[in-house]
């Protein structure tokens, strides 16, 4: 049995219903109007069901920023050159990027992972060295990668979770991305699964103008028409129009779900990875939280397909794991709402509800 098959078979289809019922009962009887903390109560109850306890502790928080380059950049879909991808990986490794700063504030360890950057990193650079190949192919001319490479990218993400959890049990995982041009394959992925018009799913990415946006839409249409990715085969979609870092993120989601670790999905690209994961195994959604609503217009369609409501809308469009880092603090707080707010019985108030 392959690592991917083994992981898929390890994901529980249901959460701990006893812990969920206990959490909901406690929330309903706390010394406040029932349901008055809204979504925070829902988060706390789901975390209890994932962890099997009312008193959840999210101590070991990890954010993995998966990086990869994209051959489709040759078609002029991004404002920035592909050379920025490896430069940003060095920035992550040196704790100088946005996700490093926000992640540190949230008490998370941030680490980059090279899934497919077109650069030779030094072996001692403190990142996860999981390169499958040096960037995807230009999907307007050939499939982005082979089917085997797509599977290997997913398994690399699973390996990262397994390695982290072996060092110390992971309580909460955040996903992030880095890859110039990667909003293009992300739009192509949701288009392939949903059948929605490409124009409705494609945004400006790094800030391209109207002419470049029209070109980007045409590029995605060309790739989809050429390869006809099968929406019933997530690996086919990933291999034909996806990205290596997107596959890595899918692996992070699946690896976390298999180990019962809640995972916060970041923005547009991270959600493309989560979509691949949940199309492969719908039960993975039980462990998945959507951090924020990206400015990228296709993001809402991904959330709708996943049946997830983003927790915040701060007009982010950066990626890296920044939204996931911000929302780690919300999940942390939700655990204290459930465990620490007293019930009416505990404070001696009778018949309040």
JSON list of N, CA, C and O in Angstrom, two decimals, residues 236-257:
[
{"chain": "A", "resi": 236, "resn": "UNK", "atom": "N", "xyz": [-5.66, 13.61, -11.51]},
{"chain": "A", "resi": 236, "resn": "UNK", "atom": "CA", "xyz": [-5.62, 14.01, -12.92]},
{"chain": "A", "resi": 236, "resn": "UNK", "atom": "C", "xyz": [-5.67, 15.54, -13.03]},
{"chain": "A", "resi": 236, "resn": "UNK", "atom": "O", "xyz": [-4.92, 16.14, -13.80]},
{"chain": "A", "resi": 237, "resn": "UNK", "atom": "N", "xyz": [-6.55, 16.17, -12.25]},
{"chain": "A", "resi": 237, "resn": "UNK", "atom": "CA", "xyz": [-6.65, 17.64, -12.24]},
{"chain": "A", "resi": 237, "resn": "UNK", "atom": "C", "xyz": [-5.33, 18.25, -11.80]},
{"chain": "A", "resi": 237, "resn": "UNK", "atom": "O", "xyz": [-4.79, 19.16, -12.45]},
{"chain": "A", "resi": 238, "resn": "UNK", "atom": "N", "xyz": [-4.78, 17.76, -10.69]},
{"chain": "A", "resi": 238, "resn": "UNK", "atom": "CA", "xyz": [-3.52, 18.29, -10.17]},
{"chain": "A", "resi": 238, "resn": "UNK", "atom": "C", "xyz": [-2.39, 18.12, -11.18]},
{"chain": "A", "resi": 238, "resn": "UNK", "atom": "O", "xyz": [-1.61, 19.06, -11.40]},
{"chain": "A", "resi": 239, "resn": "UNK", "atom": "N", "xyz": [-2.30, 16.97, -11.80]},
{"chain": "A", "resi": 239, "resn": "UNK", "atom": "CA", "xyz": [-1.19, 16.70, -12.71]},
{"chain": "A", "resi": 239, "resn": "UNK", "atom": "C", "xyz": [-1.26, 17.54, -13.99]},
{"chain": "A", "resi": 239, "resn": "UNK", "atom": "O", "xyz": [-0.24, 17.97, -14.51]},
{"chain": "A", "resi": 240, "resn": "UNK", "atom": "N", "xyz": [-2.46, 17.81, -14.45]},
{"chain": "A", "resi": 240, "resn": "UNK", "atom": "CA", "xyz": [-2.60, 18.49, -15.74]},
{"chain": "A", "resi": 240, "resn": "UNK", "atom": "C", "xyz": [-2.51, 20.01, -15.64]},
{"chain": "A", "resi": 240, "resn": "UNK", "atom": "O", "xyz": [-1.91, 20.66, -16.51]},
{"chain": "A", "resi": 241, "resn": "UNK", "atom": "N", "xyz": [-3.09, 20.61, -14.59]},
{"chain": "A", "resi": 241, "resn": "UNK", "atom": "CA", "xyz": [-3.11, 22.08, -14.52]},
{"chain": "A", "resi": 241, "resn": "UNK", "atom": "C", "xyz": [-2.71, 22.61, -13.15]},
{"chain": "A", "resi": 241, "resn": "UNK", "atom": "O", "xyz": [-2.88, 23.80, -12.87]},
{"chain": "A", "resi": 242, "resn": "UNK", "atom": "N", "xyz": [-2.18, 21.75, -12.27]},
{"chain": "A", "resi": 242, "resn": "UNK", "atom": "CA", "xyz": [-1.89, 22.18, -10.90]},
{"chain": "A", "resi": 242, "resn": "UNK", "atom": "C", "xyz": [-0.46, 22.62, -10.68]},
{"chain": "A", "resi": 242, "resn": "UNK", "atom": "O", "xyz": [0.26, 23.02, -11.60]},
{"chain": "A", "resi": 243, "resn": "UNK", "atom": "N", "xyz": [-0.04, 22.56, -9.41]},
{"chain": "A", "resi": 243, "resn": "UNK", "atom": "CA", "xyz": [1.31, 22.97, -9.02]},
{"chain": "A", "resi": 243, "resn": "UNK", "atom": "C", "xyz": [1.85, 22.02, -7.98]},
{"chain": "A", "resi": 243, "resn": "UNK", "atom": "O", "xyz": [1.10, 21.39, -7.23]},
{"chain": "A", "resi": 244, "resn": "UNK", "atom": "N", "xyz": [3.16, 21.92, -7.92]},
{"chain": "A", "resi": 244, "resn": "UNK", "atom": "CA", "xyz": [3.80, 21.01, -6.97]},
{"chain": "A", "resi": 244, "resn": "UNK", "atom": "C", "xyz": [3.56, 21.44, -5.53]},
{"chain": "A", "resi": 244, "resn": "UNK", "atom": "O", "xyz": [3.34, 20.61, -4.65]},
{"chain": "A", "resi": 245, "resn": "UNK", "atom": "N", "xyz": [3.57, 22.74, -5.29]},
{"chain": "A", "resi": 245, "resn": "UNK", "atom": "CA", "xyz": [3.30, 23.21, -3.92]},
{"chain": "A", "resi": 245, "resn": "UNK", "atom": "C", "xyz": [1.83, 23.02, -3.56]},
{"chain": "A", "resi": 245, "resn": "UNK", "atom": "O", "xyz": [1.49, 22.80, -2.39]},
{"chain": "A", "resi": 246, "resn": "UNK", "atom": "N", "xyz": [0.95, 23.06, -4.56]},
{"chain": "A", "resi": 246, "resn": "UNK", "atom": "CA", "xyz": [-0.47, 22.80, -4.32]},
{"chain": "A", "resi": 246, "resn": "UNK", "atom": "C", "xyz": [-0.67, 21.34, -3.92]},
{"chain": "A", "resi": 246, "resn": "UNK", "atom": "O", "xyz": [-1.42, 21.02, -3.00]},
{"chain": "A", "resi": 247, "resn": "UNK", "atom": "N", "xyz": [0.06, 20.44, -4.60]},
{"chain": "A", "resi": 247, "resn": "UNK", "atom": "CA", "xyz": [0.03, 19.03, -4.19]},
{"chain": "A", "resi": 247, "resn": "UNK", "atom": "C", "xyz": [0.57, 18.84, -2.79]},
{"chain": "A", "resi": 247, "resn": "UNK", "atom": "O", "xyz": [0.03, 18.06, -2.01]},
{"chain": "A", "resi": 248, "resn": "UNK", "atom": "N", "xyz": [1.65, 19.56, -2.47]},
{"chain": "A", "resi": 248, "resn": "UNK", "atom": "CA", "xyz": [2.22, 19.47, -1.12]},
{"chain": "A", "resi": 248, "resn": "UNK", "atom": "C", "xyz": [1.22, 19.91, -0.06]},
{"chain": "A", "resi": 248, "resn": "UNK", "atom": "O", "xyz": [1.11, 19.28, 1.00]},
{"chain": "A", "resi": 249, "resn": "UNK", "atom": "N", "xyz": [0.48, 20.97, -0.35]},
{"chain": "A", "resi": 249, "resn": "UNK", "atom": "CA", "xyz": [-0.53, 21.46, 0.60]},
{"chain": "A", "resi": 249, "resn": "UNK", "atom": "C", "xyz": [-1.65, 20.43, 0.76]},
{"chain": "A", "resi": 249, "resn": "UNK", "atom": "O", "xyz": [-2.13, 20.18, 1.88]},
{"chain": "A", "resi": 250, "resn": "UNK", "atom": "N", "xyz": [-2.05, 19.80, -0.35]},
{"chain": "A", "resi": 250, "resn": "UNK", "atom": "CA", "xyz": [-3.05, 18.73, -0.26]},
{"chain": "A", "resi": 250, "resn": "UNK", "atom": "C", "xyz": [-2.55, 17.63, 0.67]},
{"chain": "A", "resi": 250, "resn": "UNK", "atom": "O", "xyz": [-3.31, 17.11, 1.50]},
{"chain": "A", "resi": 251, "resn": "UNK", "atom": "N", "xyz": [-1.27, 17.30, 0.57]},
{"chain": "A", "resi": 251, "resn": "UNK", "atom": "CA", "xyz": [-0.68, 16.30, 1.44]},
{"chain": "A", "resi": 251, "resn": "UNK", "atom": "C", "xyz": [-0.67, 16.72, 2.90]},
{"chain": "A", "resi": 251, "resn": "UNK", "atom": "O", "xyz": [-0.89, 15.89, 3.80]},
{"chain": "A", "resi": 252, "resn": "UNK", "atom": "N", "xyz": [-0.41, 17.99, 3.16]},
{"chain": "A", "resi": 252, "resn": "UNK", "atom": "CA", "xyz": [-0.45, 18.50, 4.54]},
{"chain": "A", "resi": 252, "resn": "UNK", "atom": "C", "xyz": [-1.84, 18.29, 5.14]},
{"chain": "A", "resi": 252, "resn": "UNK", "atom": "O", "xyz": [-1.98, 17.85, 6.29]},
{"chain": "A", "resi": 253, "resn": "UNK", "atom": "N", "xyz": [-2.87, 18.62, 4.36]},
{"chain": "A", "resi": 253, "resn": "UNK", "atom": "CA", "xyz": [-4.25, 18.48, 4.84]},
{"chain": "A", "resi": 253, "resn": "UNK", "atom": "C", "xyz": [-4.57, 17.01, 5.12]},
{"chain": "A", "resi": 253, "resn": "UNK", "atom": "O", "xyz": [-5.12, 16.66, 6.18]},
{"chain": "A", "resi": 254, "resn": "UNK", "atom": "N", "xyz": [-4.20, 16.15, 4.20]},
{"chain": "A", "resi": 254, "resn": "UNK", "atom": "CA", "xyz": [-4.49, 14.72, 4.37]},
{"chain": "A", "resi": 254, "resn": "UNK", "atom": "C", "xyz": [-3.68, 14.12, 5.52]},
{"chain": "A", "resi": 254, "resn": "UNK", "atom": "O", "xyz": [-4.21, 13.34, 6.33]},
{"chain": "A", "resi": 255, "resn": "UNK", "atom": "N", "xyz": [-2.40, 14.50, 5.59]},
{"chain": "A", "resi": 255, "resn": "UNK", "atom": "CA", "xyz": [-1.55, 13.99, 6.67]},
{"chain": "A", "resi": 255, "resn": "UNK", "atom": "C", "xyz": [-2.04, 14.42, 8.04]},
{"chain": "A", "resi": 255, "resn": "UNK", "atom": "O", "xyz": [-2.03, 13.63, 9.00]},
{"chain": "A", "resi": 256, "resn": "UNK", "atom": "N", "xyz": [-2.49, 15.68, 8.13]},
{"chain": "A", "resi": 256, "resn": "UNK", "atom": "CA", "xyz": [-3.02, 16.18, 9.40]},
{"chain": "A", "resi": 256, "resn": "UNK", "atom": "C", "xyz": [-4.31, 15.45, 9.76]},
{"chain": "A", "resi": 256, "resn": "UNK", "atom": "O", "xyz": [-4.50, 15.02, 10.91]},
{"chain": "A", "resi": 257, "resn": "UNK", "atom": "N", "xyz": [-5.21, 15.29, 8.79]},
{"chain": "A", "resi": 257, "resn": "UNK", "atom": "CA", "xyz": [-6.48, 14.62, 9.06]},
{"chain": "A", "resi": 257, "resn": "UNK", "atom": "C", "xyz": [-6.25, 13.18, 9.54]},
{"chain": "A", "resi": 257, "resn": "UNK", "atom": "O", "xyz": [-6.93, 12.71, 10.45]}
]
